Every structure is written in structure tokens, then in C-alpha cells.
């Protein structure tokens, strides 16, 4: 799982995504009160969670990759292409709930951070593949990645009402945002196809 996040608070926590119930089944990625991203499986803490080791800088964009083994028992964080925390888990308990972004199954836990895109892959991403996605801080279009054949789901905030899944799984998994602000206008950067933060623009602006 790959995503770009900009935390706005080191005291307000919330969910990047969830597939399951709170500490009961499935898995979820959480932004905690100490400004770190956390991966949980089922109802475990300690041995069942992996925190990235250092606090993320408030007001700055960070590229995060959580790489989980095929067996679901080992996880590895990469932050901005660099190796971070690894951990060993027991396999997660299966859960049939829908995947939720910016929330969890109970309908609470709305976060206080910016999130521009999420991609889910059906392979264990390596550090080199994480660095390719990080692209020296210029968010790579995941559809052009060297492992794009393994790109399962891909959502980007395009400023519209629906987050369309543009991954290889097709548009069966589109999402409709609720209770979040999703439009962010930033002036063009040096490259006219990107904004001043280096992210791909959904349309080219004609003025500043």
C-alpha cells in the first residue's frame, strides 16, 4: 500500500484506511497522536502493530509505503523511499467489510491530515520500487511504475465528487467522499504538468 500524507496535527489522530473492525478483525493504517503512521492487524497491539519509527513533520508531504508479505505476517515501512520499521505479526482475521479511506468501519475516526492518493498492489513492494514511487519527491503516476502490472487499486483526489479506482481492477471500487474537504488549489510549479508541491495536476492552469 502506497500513499502521500501531510499531517496537520500531532495530537488529532485518524485513519488512512481500514478493512475491518476496530481491533477485532481485518487490518487498518492509522495516523496516531504522536504523528506517526501505524499498521494494525486484527486486535493486537505491540506484536500486532508496526509504527514508523520517527514522527512525520507537520505541514510537509510524506510518501509512505507499507509492504506486507504474502502470508500477511511480516510488514515493512518505507518513508520517502527510506527503510523504516519492520515487524512480524500473526495473520489477520478475515473481514468482509468494505475498504474505507479516511475512516473505519464504525464510521468514526475522521483524520486531520491531507491525503492525495492511495495505491494498493498485489505484490510485496521492495525498497527500490518504493523509491520509484517516491520519485525524488515528485509523486509518480503509479500507472507508469515498472511494476504497474501489479497495480490492483489506485485512487487519486481529482477534486471531484467520486474517487475513481483507476487501477487494474477497474472502476468497480469507486468511492464517494463524505464529511471531508477534498479540493485544494495550488499554483503551478516549474513543470506545467505539476503543482508547486510536485504532484500531478488534474488540469493545467493558465494563470497564477
GROMACS .gro file of C-alpha atoms in nm:
model
  208
    1UNK     CA    1   0.000   0.000   0.000
    2UNK     CA    2   0.138   0.340  -0.103
    3UNK     CA    3   0.005   0.685  -0.011
    4UNK     CA    4   0.104   1.051   0.025
    5UNK     CA    5   0.010   1.219   0.353
    6UNK     CA    6   0.052   1.568   0.504
    7UNK     CA    7  -0.023   1.573   0.880
    8UNK     CA    8  -0.174   1.890   1.025
    9UNK     CA    9  -0.172   1.792   1.393
   10UNK     CA   10   0.037   1.578   1.626
   11UNK     CA   11  -0.250   1.540   1.873
   12UNK     CA   12  -0.551   1.459   1.650
   13UNK     CA   13  -0.541   1.104   1.516
   14UNK     CA   14  -0.740   0.926   1.245
   15UNK     CA   15  -0.750   0.655   0.981
   16UNK     CA   16  -0.574   0.647   0.643
   17UNK     CA   17  -0.772   0.336   0.551
   18UNK     CA   18  -0.941   0.040   0.715
   19UNK     CA   19  -1.060  -0.304   0.612
   20UNK     CA   20  -1.225  -0.443   0.920
   21UNK     CA   21  -1.350  -0.357   1.266
   22UNK     CA   22  -1.155  -0.170   1.530
   23UNK     CA   23  -0.909  -0.417   1.687
   24UNK     CA   24  -1.143  -0.705   1.606
   25UNK     CA   25  -1.066  -0.825   1.253
   26UNK     CA   26  -0.902  -0.726   0.926
   27UNK     CA   27  -0.639  -0.453   0.916
   28UNK     CA   28  -0.604  -0.078   0.908
   29UNK     CA   29  -0.350   0.203   0.871
   30UNK     CA   30  -0.376   0.469   1.137
   31UNK     CA   31  -0.222   0.812   1.198
   32UNK     CA   32  -0.163   0.827   1.573
   33UNK     CA   33  -0.133   1.109   1.825
   34UNK     CA   34   0.246   1.110   1.806
   35UNK     CA   35   0.246   1.199   1.434
   36UNK     CA   36   0.337   0.851   1.314
   37UNK     CA   37   0.167   0.610   1.078
   38UNK     CA   38   0.071   0.276   1.231
   39UNK     CA   39  -0.028  -0.055   1.073
   40UNK     CA   40  -0.260  -0.278   1.279
   41UNK     CA   41  -0.375  -0.634   1.218
   42UNK     CA   42  -0.684  -0.771   1.395
   43UNK     CA   43  -0.697  -0.690   1.768
   44UNK     CA   44  -0.331  -0.697   1.851
   45UNK     CA   45  -0.113  -0.423   1.990
   46UNK     CA   46   0.261  -0.448   2.030
   47UNK     CA   47   0.332  -0.761   1.824
   48UNK     CA   48   0.030  -0.685   1.603
   49UNK     CA   49   0.122  -0.331   1.505
   50UNK     CA   50   0.402  -0.158   1.319
   51UNK     CA   51   0.472   0.211   1.377
   52UNK     CA   52   0.703   0.407   1.153
   53UNK     CA   53   0.990   0.499   1.381
   54UNK     CA   54   1.007   0.879   1.352
   55UNK     CA   55   0.735   1.143   1.375
   56UNK     CA   56   0.623   1.290   1.042
   57UNK     CA   57   0.681   1.664   1.002
   58UNK     CA   58   0.365   1.870   1.030
   59UNK     CA   59   0.273   2.064   0.716
   60UNK     CA   60   0.503   1.854   0.494
   61UNK     CA   61   0.411   1.586   0.241
   62UNK     CA   62   0.546   1.237   0.310
   63UNK     CA   63   0.540   0.931   0.087
   64UNK     CA   64   0.460   0.616   0.284
   65UNK     CA   65   0.474   0.256   0.166
   66UNK     CA   66   0.356  -0.032   0.381
   67UNK     CA   67   0.482  -0.359   0.236
   68UNK     CA   68   0.317  -0.674   0.375
   69UNK     CA   69   0.432  -1.027   0.295
   70UNK     CA   70   0.209  -1.266   0.101
   71UNK     CA   71   0.142  -1.458   0.422
   72UNK     CA   72   0.038  -1.137   0.597
   73UNK     CA   73   0.278  -1.199   0.884
   74UNK     CA   74   0.561  -0.953   0.810
   75UNK     CA   75   0.541  -0.580   0.745
   76UNK     CA   76   0.788  -0.310   0.644
   77UNK     CA   77   0.750   0.069   0.632
   78UNK     CA   78   0.932   0.284   0.377
   79UNK     CA   79   0.912   0.661   0.437
   80UNK     CA   80   1.017   0.883   0.145
   81UNK     CA   81   1.192   0.585  -0.009
   82UNK     CA   82   1.399   0.507   0.301
   83UNK     CA   83   1.382   0.185   0.505
   84UNK     CA   84   1.192   0.239   0.828
   85UNK     CA   85   1.040  -0.001   1.084
   86UNK     CA   86   0.977  -0.372   1.020
   87UNK     CA   87   0.778  -0.612   1.235
   88UNK     CA   88   0.639  -0.967   1.249
   89UNK     CA   89   0.271  -1.043   1.303
   90UNK     CA   90   0.029  -1.328   1.315
   91UNK     CA   91  -0.203  -1.342   1.014
   92UNK     CA   92  -0.501  -1.106   1.026
   93UNK     CA   93  -0.852  -1.240   1.086
   94UNK     CA   94  -1.057  -1.214   0.765
   95UNK     CA   95  -1.322  -0.942   0.744
   96UNK     CA   96  -1.592  -0.882   0.483
   97UNK     CA   97  -1.644  -0.509   0.538
   98UNK     CA   98  -1.579  -0.264   0.257
   99UNK     CA   99  -1.242  -0.092   0.241
  100UNK     CA  100  -1.276   0.263   0.372
  101UNK     CA  101  -1.044   0.557   0.313
  102UNK     CA  102  -1.022   0.837   0.572
  103UNK     CA  103  -1.238   0.633   0.808
  104UNK     CA  104  -1.303   0.295   0.971
  105UNK     CA  105  -1.591   0.052   0.985
  106UNK     CA  106  -1.753   0.214   1.287
  107UNK     CA  107  -1.797   0.542   1.099
  108UNK     CA  108  -1.568   0.745   1.322
  109UNK     CA  109  -1.206   0.845   1.332
  110UNK     CA  110  -1.205   1.118   1.067
  111UNK     CA  111  -0.846   1.241   1.042
  112UNK     CA  112  -0.676   1.577   1.043
  113UNK     CA  113  -0.433   1.533   0.755
  114UNK     CA  114  -0.412   1.576   0.380
  115UNK     CA  115  -0.422   1.268   0.158
  116UNK     CA  116  -0.378   1.293  -0.218
  117UNK     CA  117  -0.363   0.935  -0.342
  118UNK     CA  118  -0.357   0.570  -0.238
  119UNK     CA  119  -0.244   0.268  -0.439
  120UNK     CA  120  -0.276  -0.099  -0.345
  121UNK     CA  121  -0.053  -0.358  -0.509
  122UNK     CA  122  -0.073  -0.737  -0.527
  123UNK     CA  123   0.299  -0.781  -0.466
  124UNK     CA  124   0.537  -0.716  -0.180
  125UNK     CA  125   0.691  -0.381  -0.276
  126UNK     CA  126   1.069  -0.356  -0.238
  127UNK     CA  127   1.267  -0.052  -0.131
  128UNK     CA  128   1.369   0.011  -0.494
  129UNK     CA  129   1.003   0.002  -0.600
  130UNK     CA  130   0.914   0.235  -0.315
  131UNK     CA  131   1.186   0.476  -0.423
  132UNK     CA  132   1.049   0.466  -0.777
  133UNK     CA  133   0.705   0.569  -0.646
  134UNK     CA  134   0.862   0.841  -0.429
  135UNK     CA  135   1.040   0.971  -0.742
  136UNK     CA  136   1.266   1.213  -0.551
  137UNK     CA  137   0.960   1.384  -0.405
  138UNK     CA  138   0.763   1.420  -0.731
  139UNK     CA  139   0.471   1.179  -0.693
  140UNK     CA  140   0.497   0.918  -0.968
  141UNK     CA  141   0.184   0.827  -1.162
  142UNK     CA  142   0.159   0.467  -1.036
  143UNK     CA  143   0.027   0.355  -1.375
  144UNK     CA  144   0.374   0.428  -1.520
  145UNK     CA  145   0.560   0.232  -1.248
  146UNK     CA  146   0.783  -0.057  -1.356
  147UNK     CA  147   0.554  -0.294  -1.160
  148UNK     CA  148   0.230  -0.138  -1.287
  149UNK     CA  149   0.106  -0.483  -1.394
  150UNK     CA  150   0.070  -0.548  -1.018
  151UNK     CA  151  -0.124  -0.226  -0.952
  152UNK     CA  152  -0.452  -0.356  -0.811
  153UNK     CA  153  -0.629  -0.037  -0.695
  154UNK     CA  154  -0.539   0.329  -0.741
  155UNK     CA  155  -0.728   0.633  -0.618
  156UNK     CA  156  -0.626   0.998  -0.666
  157UNK     CA  157  -0.804   1.304  -0.532
  158UNK     CA  158  -0.909   1.476  -0.855
  159UNK     CA  159  -1.122   1.742  -0.683
  160UNK     CA  160  -1.445   1.575  -0.796
  161UNK     CA  161  -1.721   1.402  -0.601
  162UNK     CA  162  -1.605   1.046  -0.675
  163UNK     CA  163  -1.267   0.890  -0.613
  164UNK     CA  164  -1.249   0.662  -0.916
  165UNK     CA  165  -1.045   0.342  -0.894
  166UNK     CA  166  -0.808   0.368  -1.192
  167UNK     CA  167  -0.609   0.056  -1.105
  168UNK     CA  168  -0.613  -0.270  -1.299
  169UNK     CA  169  -0.915  -0.395  -1.103
  170UNK     CA  170  -1.131  -0.143  -1.289
  171UNK     CA  171  -1.392   0.101  -1.163
  172UNK     CA  172  -1.595  -0.144  -0.952
  173UNK     CA  173  -1.445   0.007  -0.637
  174UNK     CA  174  -1.517   0.377  -0.676
  175UNK     CA  175  -1.571   0.577  -0.359
  176UNK     CA  176  -1.792   0.874  -0.274
  177UNK     CA  177  -1.638   1.112  -0.018
  178UNK     CA  178  -1.844   1.234   0.277
  179UNK     CA  179  -1.759   1.483   0.553
  180UNK     CA  180  -1.419   1.574   0.411
  181UNK     CA  181  -1.279   1.869   0.218
  182UNK     CA  182  -1.121   1.738  -0.099
  183UNK     CA  183  -1.048   2.041  -0.320
  184UNK     CA  184  -0.707   2.203  -0.280
  185UNK     CA  185  -0.588   2.471  -0.525
  186UNK     CA  186  -0.213   2.515  -0.552
  187UNK     CA  187  -0.034   2.717  -0.817
  188UNK     CA  188   0.158   2.550  -1.097
  189UNK     CA  189   0.518   2.456  -1.039
  190UNK     CA  190   0.822   2.473  -1.265
  191UNK     CA  191   0.686   2.181  -1.466
  192UNK     CA  192   0.346   2.292  -1.604
  193UNK     CA  193   0.203   1.941  -1.554
  194UNK     CA  194   0.266   1.953  -1.177
  195UNK     CA  195   0.173   2.183  -0.892
  196UNK     CA  196   0.417   2.365  -0.666
  197UNK     CA  197   0.434   2.059  -0.437
  198UNK     CA  198   0.537   1.834  -0.726
  199UNK     CA  199   0.207   1.647  -0.759
  200UNK     CA  200   0.045   1.583  -1.096
  201UNK     CA  201  -0.225   1.839  -1.174
  202UNK     CA  202  -0.565   1.721  -1.294
  203UNK     CA  203  -0.577   2.023  -1.526
  204UNK     CA  204  -0.324   2.280  -1.638
  205UNK     CA  205  -0.381   2.632  -1.509
  206UNK     CA  206  -0.344   2.921  -1.750
  207UNK     CA  207  -0.256   3.184  -1.485
  208UNK     CA  208  -0.111   3.203  -1.136
   0.00000   0.00000   0.00000
